[in-house]
Amino acid sequence: MVLAQLGGSISRALQQMSNATIIDEKVLSECLNEISRALLQADVQFKMVRDMQSNIKRIVNLDDLAAGHNKRRIIQQAIFNELCKMLDPGKPSFTPKKGKTSVIMFVGLQGSGKTTTCTKYAYYHQKKGWKPALVCADTFRAGAFDQLKQNATKAKIPFYGSYTESDPVKIAVEGVDRFKQENCDLIIVDTSGRHKQEAALFEEMRQVSEATKPDLVIFVMDSSIGQAAFDQAQAFKQSVAVGAVIVTKMDGHAKGGGALSAVAATKSPVIFIGTGEHMDEFEVFDVKPFVSRLLG
Ligand code: GDP
């Protein structure tokens, strides 16, 4: 189910509830079942949906609400809060400061959009007056350096990488050192991906992270991976200290559910979303406007 459909289904469920003359337990249950179905179809993890449903039932105690209360509004508010809670891990991620050097390491599976997202992230900050730089520590995928080089050149962002060196840790350290000397304030390290979650990938990530001591590790996740999102995000979190999530490919047939699962699995906020292949198809992610849009 694409995001717009999810929003449509949720607001339809709320509308049906408001059309009922009396809002009793049965009407509330039907509404919550409808919303749960929509969330499951959008690939939100089953346990999260079940928890949301029981939380709302606990918060909205219809017996305690006097006749004068606007039950519809109270229920709507509870649903809004629960959805926000799913997307808000409770603490903000590390925020780099302009003019002060930060090292940001990107991790994710091959094809998730990691390399594209590194450039988007750099470009976004460059437009705001930062001095970003890109380091290609992906020695696994043939062509990774060329891709990063091409993107970086297009955006006029300094980059570092090698066609011959096969040790990602060495390249990462050299690149970070060089850009620290050049007083770059946002040093972005693109790491290797793999087609699936493999021990070798996680070991490499751990080594790059230990050697470069990033201020923030960003997990990049393809929004179309569906119910696999929770396990994948958790596996990355167990290997390196993921502190933020960027969800890509939210354009087209995007499902919103994966984002909610990734937040739950990593206990880290979504900070940006990718909405296309182009450099500027990149948006800051804000929980409340996102949920408001879903509820219509
Ligand atoms: P990596 O293997 O994780 O580094 O992935 P890439 O950055 O090479 O991206 C894989 C493919 O996804 C490329 O064709 C990108 O153009 C595409 N891509 C990346 N981000 C987005 C996005 O937000 N929307 C769309 N539609 N495509 C994207």
XYZ file of C-alpha atoms and ligand atoms in Angstrom:
324
model
C 0.000 0.000 0.000
C 1.457 3.349 -0.977
C 1.593 6.201 1.516
C -1.287 8.146 0.006
C -3.478 5.051 0.243
C -2.489 4.507 3.847
C -3.503 8.094 4.617
C -6.761 7.612 2.731
C -7.603 4.421 4.612
C -6.904 5.963 8.001
C -8.974 9.061 7.364
C -11.791 6.913 5.948
C -11.789 4.840 9.133
C -11.968 8.008 11.219
C -14.743 9.385 9.030
C -16.793 6.221 9.405
C -16.428 6.490 13.146
C -17.603 10.115 13.134
C -20.633 9.155 11.071
C -21.800 6.794 13.795
C -24.520 8.292 15.998
C -23.084 6.832 19.173
C -19.405 6.069 19.595
C -19.255 2.947 21.734
C -16.658 0.191 22.211
C -17.853 -1.569 19.072
C -17.490 1.509 16.863
C -14.077 2.286 18.350
C -12.906 -1.308 17.826
C -14.064 -1.289 14.223
C -12.227 1.965 13.606
C -9.026 0.651 15.221
C -9.246 -2.626 13.278
C -9.581 -0.667 10.054
C -6.535 1.469 10.893
C -4.528 -1.594 11.950
C -5.314 -3.321 8.672
C -4.104 -0.266 6.758
C -0.876 -0.099 8.789
C -0.183 -3.818 8.285
C -0.713 -3.459 4.564
C 1.785 -0.618 4.616
C 4.289 -3.037 6.190
C 4.294 -1.762 9.730
C 5.457 -4.555 11.998
C 2.634 -6.648 13.486
C 3.749 -6.169 17.102
C 3.823 -2.389 16.705
C 0.298 -2.356 15.308
C -0.976 -4.555 18.130
C 0.699 -2.340 20.756
C -0.768 0.778 19.168
C -4.234 -0.705 19.263
C -4.057 -1.691 22.918
C -2.495 1.646 23.918
C -5.340 3.574 22.322
C -7.937 1.382 23.973
C -6.274 1.983 27.323
C -6.059 5.766 26.825
C -9.556 6.245 25.422
C -11.808 4.944 28.146
C -15.257 5.542 26.693
C -17.030 4.780 29.988
C -15.177 7.577 31.719
C -15.936 10.146 29.066
C -18.981 12.187 30.007
C -21.600 12.780 27.332
C -20.329 16.299 26.658
C -16.871 15.130 25.588
C -16.026 15.149 21.940
C -15.151 11.473 21.695
C -14.221 11.702 18.070
C -11.596 14.345 18.767
C -10.204 12.491 21.760
C -9.847 9.280 19.743
C -8.325 11.118 16.804
C -5.818 12.788 19.119
C -4.892 9.425 20.686
C -4.317 7.905 17.236
C -2.225 10.905 16.208
C -0.121 10.620 19.376
C 0.421 6.879 18.964
C 1.555 7.238 15.360
C 3.906 10.051 16.379
C 5.259 7.856 19.195
C 6.031 5.117 16.678
C 8.148 7.542 14.680
C 9.734 9.348 17.589
C 12.354 7.375 19.521
C 12.267 10.018 22.260
C 15.704 11.497 21.749
C 17.021 13.541 18.825
C 19.997 12.292 16.830
C 23.411 13.907 16.971
C 23.195 17.165 15.016
C 26.396 18.341 13.323
C 27.307 22.001 13.740
C 28.393 24.230 10.898
C 32.049 25.186 11.211
C 32.863 22.302 13.581
C 34.194 19.066 12.057
C 31.832 16.101 12.174
C 32.382 12.662 10.691
C 29.215 10.999 9.416
C 29.316 7.344 8.385
C 26.655 5.911 6.069
C 25.696 2.212 6.235
C 23.099 0.120 4.429
C 22.578 -2.761 2.049
C 23.730 -2.572 -1.560
C 21.073 -0.899 -3.681
C 19.451 0.863 -0.741
C 20.475 4.213 -2.204
C 23.412 4.787 0.148
C 25.832 6.387 -2.306
C 23.122 8.595 -3.810
C 22.024 9.614 -0.319
C 25.581 10.521 0.756
C 25.730 13.068 -2.049
C 22.227 14.346 -1.364
C 23.147 14.851 2.292
C 26.362 16.656 1.333
C 24.606 18.795 -1.277
C 21.799 19.718 1.131
C 24.353 21.061 3.629
C 26.546 22.676 1.002
C 23.595 24.782 -0.129
C 23.290 26.008 3.450
C 26.903 27.153 3.505
C 28.613 24.069 4.939
C 31.901 22.664 3.696
C 31.130 18.972 3.118
C 33.425 16.270 1.678
C 32.828 12.707 0.524
C 34.989 9.666 1.219
C 34.372 6.464 -0.739
C 35.278 3.561 1.549
C 33.326 1.118 -0.608
C 35.967 -1.140 -2.129
C 33.554 -4.036 -2.510
C 31.339 -2.880 -5.368
C 33.076 -2.288 -8.656
C 32.176 1.168 -9.852
C 31.298 2.542 -6.423
C 34.138 5.069 -6.489
C 33.269 6.177 -10.016
C 29.654 6.714 -8.995
C 30.596 8.780 -5.960
C 33.175 10.703 -7.978
C 30.616 11.524 -10.656
C 28.018 12.678 -8.142
C 30.548 14.688 -6.159
C 31.945 16.359 -9.255
C 28.454 17.324 -10.398
C 27.753 18.916 -7.039
C 31.271 20.418 -6.769
C 31.950 18.596 -3.518
C 35.505 17.434 -2.721
C 35.912 13.648 -2.646
C 38.464 11.003 -1.762
C 38.809 7.381 -2.876
C 41.063 4.943 -4.696
C 40.883 2.623 -7.692
C 43.649 0.392 -6.417
C 43.489 0.264 -2.627
C 41.351 -2.651 -1.421
C 41.384 -1.900 2.302
C 38.292 0.194 3.138
C 39.616 1.081 6.593
C 42.794 2.575 5.145
C 40.868 4.693 2.620
C 38.375 5.846 5.234
C 41.117 6.950 7.618
C 43.137 8.686 4.895
C 40.075 10.496 3.558
C 38.881 11.631 6.966
C 42.374 12.858 7.900
C 42.786 14.759 4.676
C 39.442 16.557 4.976
C 40.045 17.341 8.640
C 43.237 19.083 7.568
C 41.240 20.971 4.943
C 38.835 22.126 7.642
C 35.781 20.497 6.117
C 32.943 20.571 8.619
C 30.997 17.571 7.329
C 33.086 14.540 6.382
C 30.833 11.876 4.926
C 32.093 8.287 4.733
C 30.284 6.000 2.280
C 30.833 2.357 3.245
C 30.331 -0.892 1.334
C 26.989 -2.563 1.087
C 26.161 -6.194 0.424
C 23.137 -7.783 -1.171
C 22.150 -9.240 2.152
C 23.066 -9.001 5.792
C 26.408 -10.811 5.918
C 28.936 -11.247 8.681
C 31.707 -9.872 6.437
C 29.800 -6.635 5.870
C 29.142 -6.118 9.558
C 32.777 -6.819 10.439
C 33.951 -4.293 7.864
C 31.502 -1.687 9.150
C 32.738 -2.223 12.695
C 36.345 -1.743 11.609
C 35.643 1.437 9.615
C 33.656 2.788 12.529
C 36.406 2.004 15.051
C 39.050 3.614 12.868
C 37.177 6.802 11.930
C 35.175 7.300 15.147
C 32.139 8.832 13.451
C 30.019 11.348 15.339
C 26.958 9.846 13.710
C 26.193 6.605 11.863
C 23.274 6.914 9.457
C 21.448 3.770 8.386
C 20.064 4.083 4.844
C 17.034 1.948 4.122
C 15.027 1.347 0.956
C 11.365 2.032 1.783
C 10.172 -0.786 -0.441
C 11.703 -3.658 1.548
C 8.469 -4.215 3.430
C 8.229 -6.377 6.521
C 11.974 -7.123 6.368
C 12.654 -3.563 7.592
C 12.605 -4.310 11.301
C 15.070 -7.228 11.223
C 17.385 -5.506 8.770
C 17.541 -2.294 10.792
C 18.081 -4.246 13.985
C 20.947 -6.236 12.458
C 22.740 -3.021 11.493
C 22.113 -1.480 14.902
C 23.652 -4.512 16.589
C 26.887 -4.076 14.617
C 27.441 -0.327 14.688
C 26.016 2.507 16.751
C 23.303 3.619 14.313
C 22.097 7.050 15.429
C 19.761 8.094 12.623
C 17.840 6.653 9.693
C 17.301 7.920 6.152
C 14.537 6.208 4.216
C 14.963 6.267 0.440
C 12.654 5.821 -2.536
C 9.670 7.352 -0.802
C 8.518 8.453 -4.246
C 6.603 6.113 -6.520
C 5.409 2.989 -4.776
C 6.753 3.872 -1.390
C 5.388 2.236 1.708
C 5.553 4.225 4.890
C 5.588 1.245 7.202
C 9.247 0.413 6.874
C 10.161 3.807 8.310
C 8.163 3.120 11.443
C 9.789 -0.285 11.848
C 13.302 1.084 11.320
C 12.752 3.686 14.035
C 11.532 1.016 16.439
C 14.418 -1.327 15.632
C 17.203 1.257 15.877
C 15.605 3.559 18.469
C 16.820 6.345 16.174
C 14.846 9.010 14.353
C 14.312 9.279 10.614
C 16.082 12.530 9.715
C 15.591 12.760 5.936
C 13.712 10.930 3.214
C 14.784 10.383 -0.381
C 12.066 11.189 -2.884
C 13.765 10.598 -6.236
C 17.014 9.913 -8.036
C 18.067 13.547 -8.314
C 20.394 15.301 -5.967
C 17.749 17.684 -4.640
C 15.003 15.082 -4.214
C 15.666 14.951 -0.513
C 13.496 16.221 2.341
C 13.961 16.861 6.024
C 11.730 14.452 7.891
C 9.426 15.847 10.545
C 7.223 13.480 12.501
C 4.177 15.656 13.160
C 3.568 16.996 9.632
C 4.146 13.465 8.292
C 1.517 11.972 10.614
C -0.864 14.901 9.996
C -0.630 14.159 6.288
C -1.385 10.497 6.937
C -4.480 11.393 8.924
C -5.643 13.798 6.225
P 23.869 1.866 -2.958
O 24.230 0.559 -3.574
O 23.153 1.672 -1.649
O 25.000 2.832 -2.829
O 22.741 2.502 -3.886
P 22.790 3.647 -4.990
O 23.015 4.968 -4.377
O 23.698 3.232 -6.093
O 21.273 3.622 -5.483
C 20.674 2.509 -6.084
C 19.601 2.988 -7.060
O 18.544 3.614 -6.342
C 20.119 4.019 -8.045
O 19.544 3.760 -9.309
C 19.607 5.352 -7.481
O 19.409 6.327 -8.483
C 18.293 4.911 -6.879
N 17.820 5.793 -5.784
C 18.488 6.199 -4.675
N 17.699 6.960 -3.891
C 16.494 7.054 -4.503
C 15.231 7.705 -4.173
O 15.057 8.360 -3.144
N 14.228 7.549 -5.084
C 14.385 6.809 -6.234
N 13.337 6.706 -7.049
N 15.527 6.183 -6.551
C 16.574 6.302 -5.710
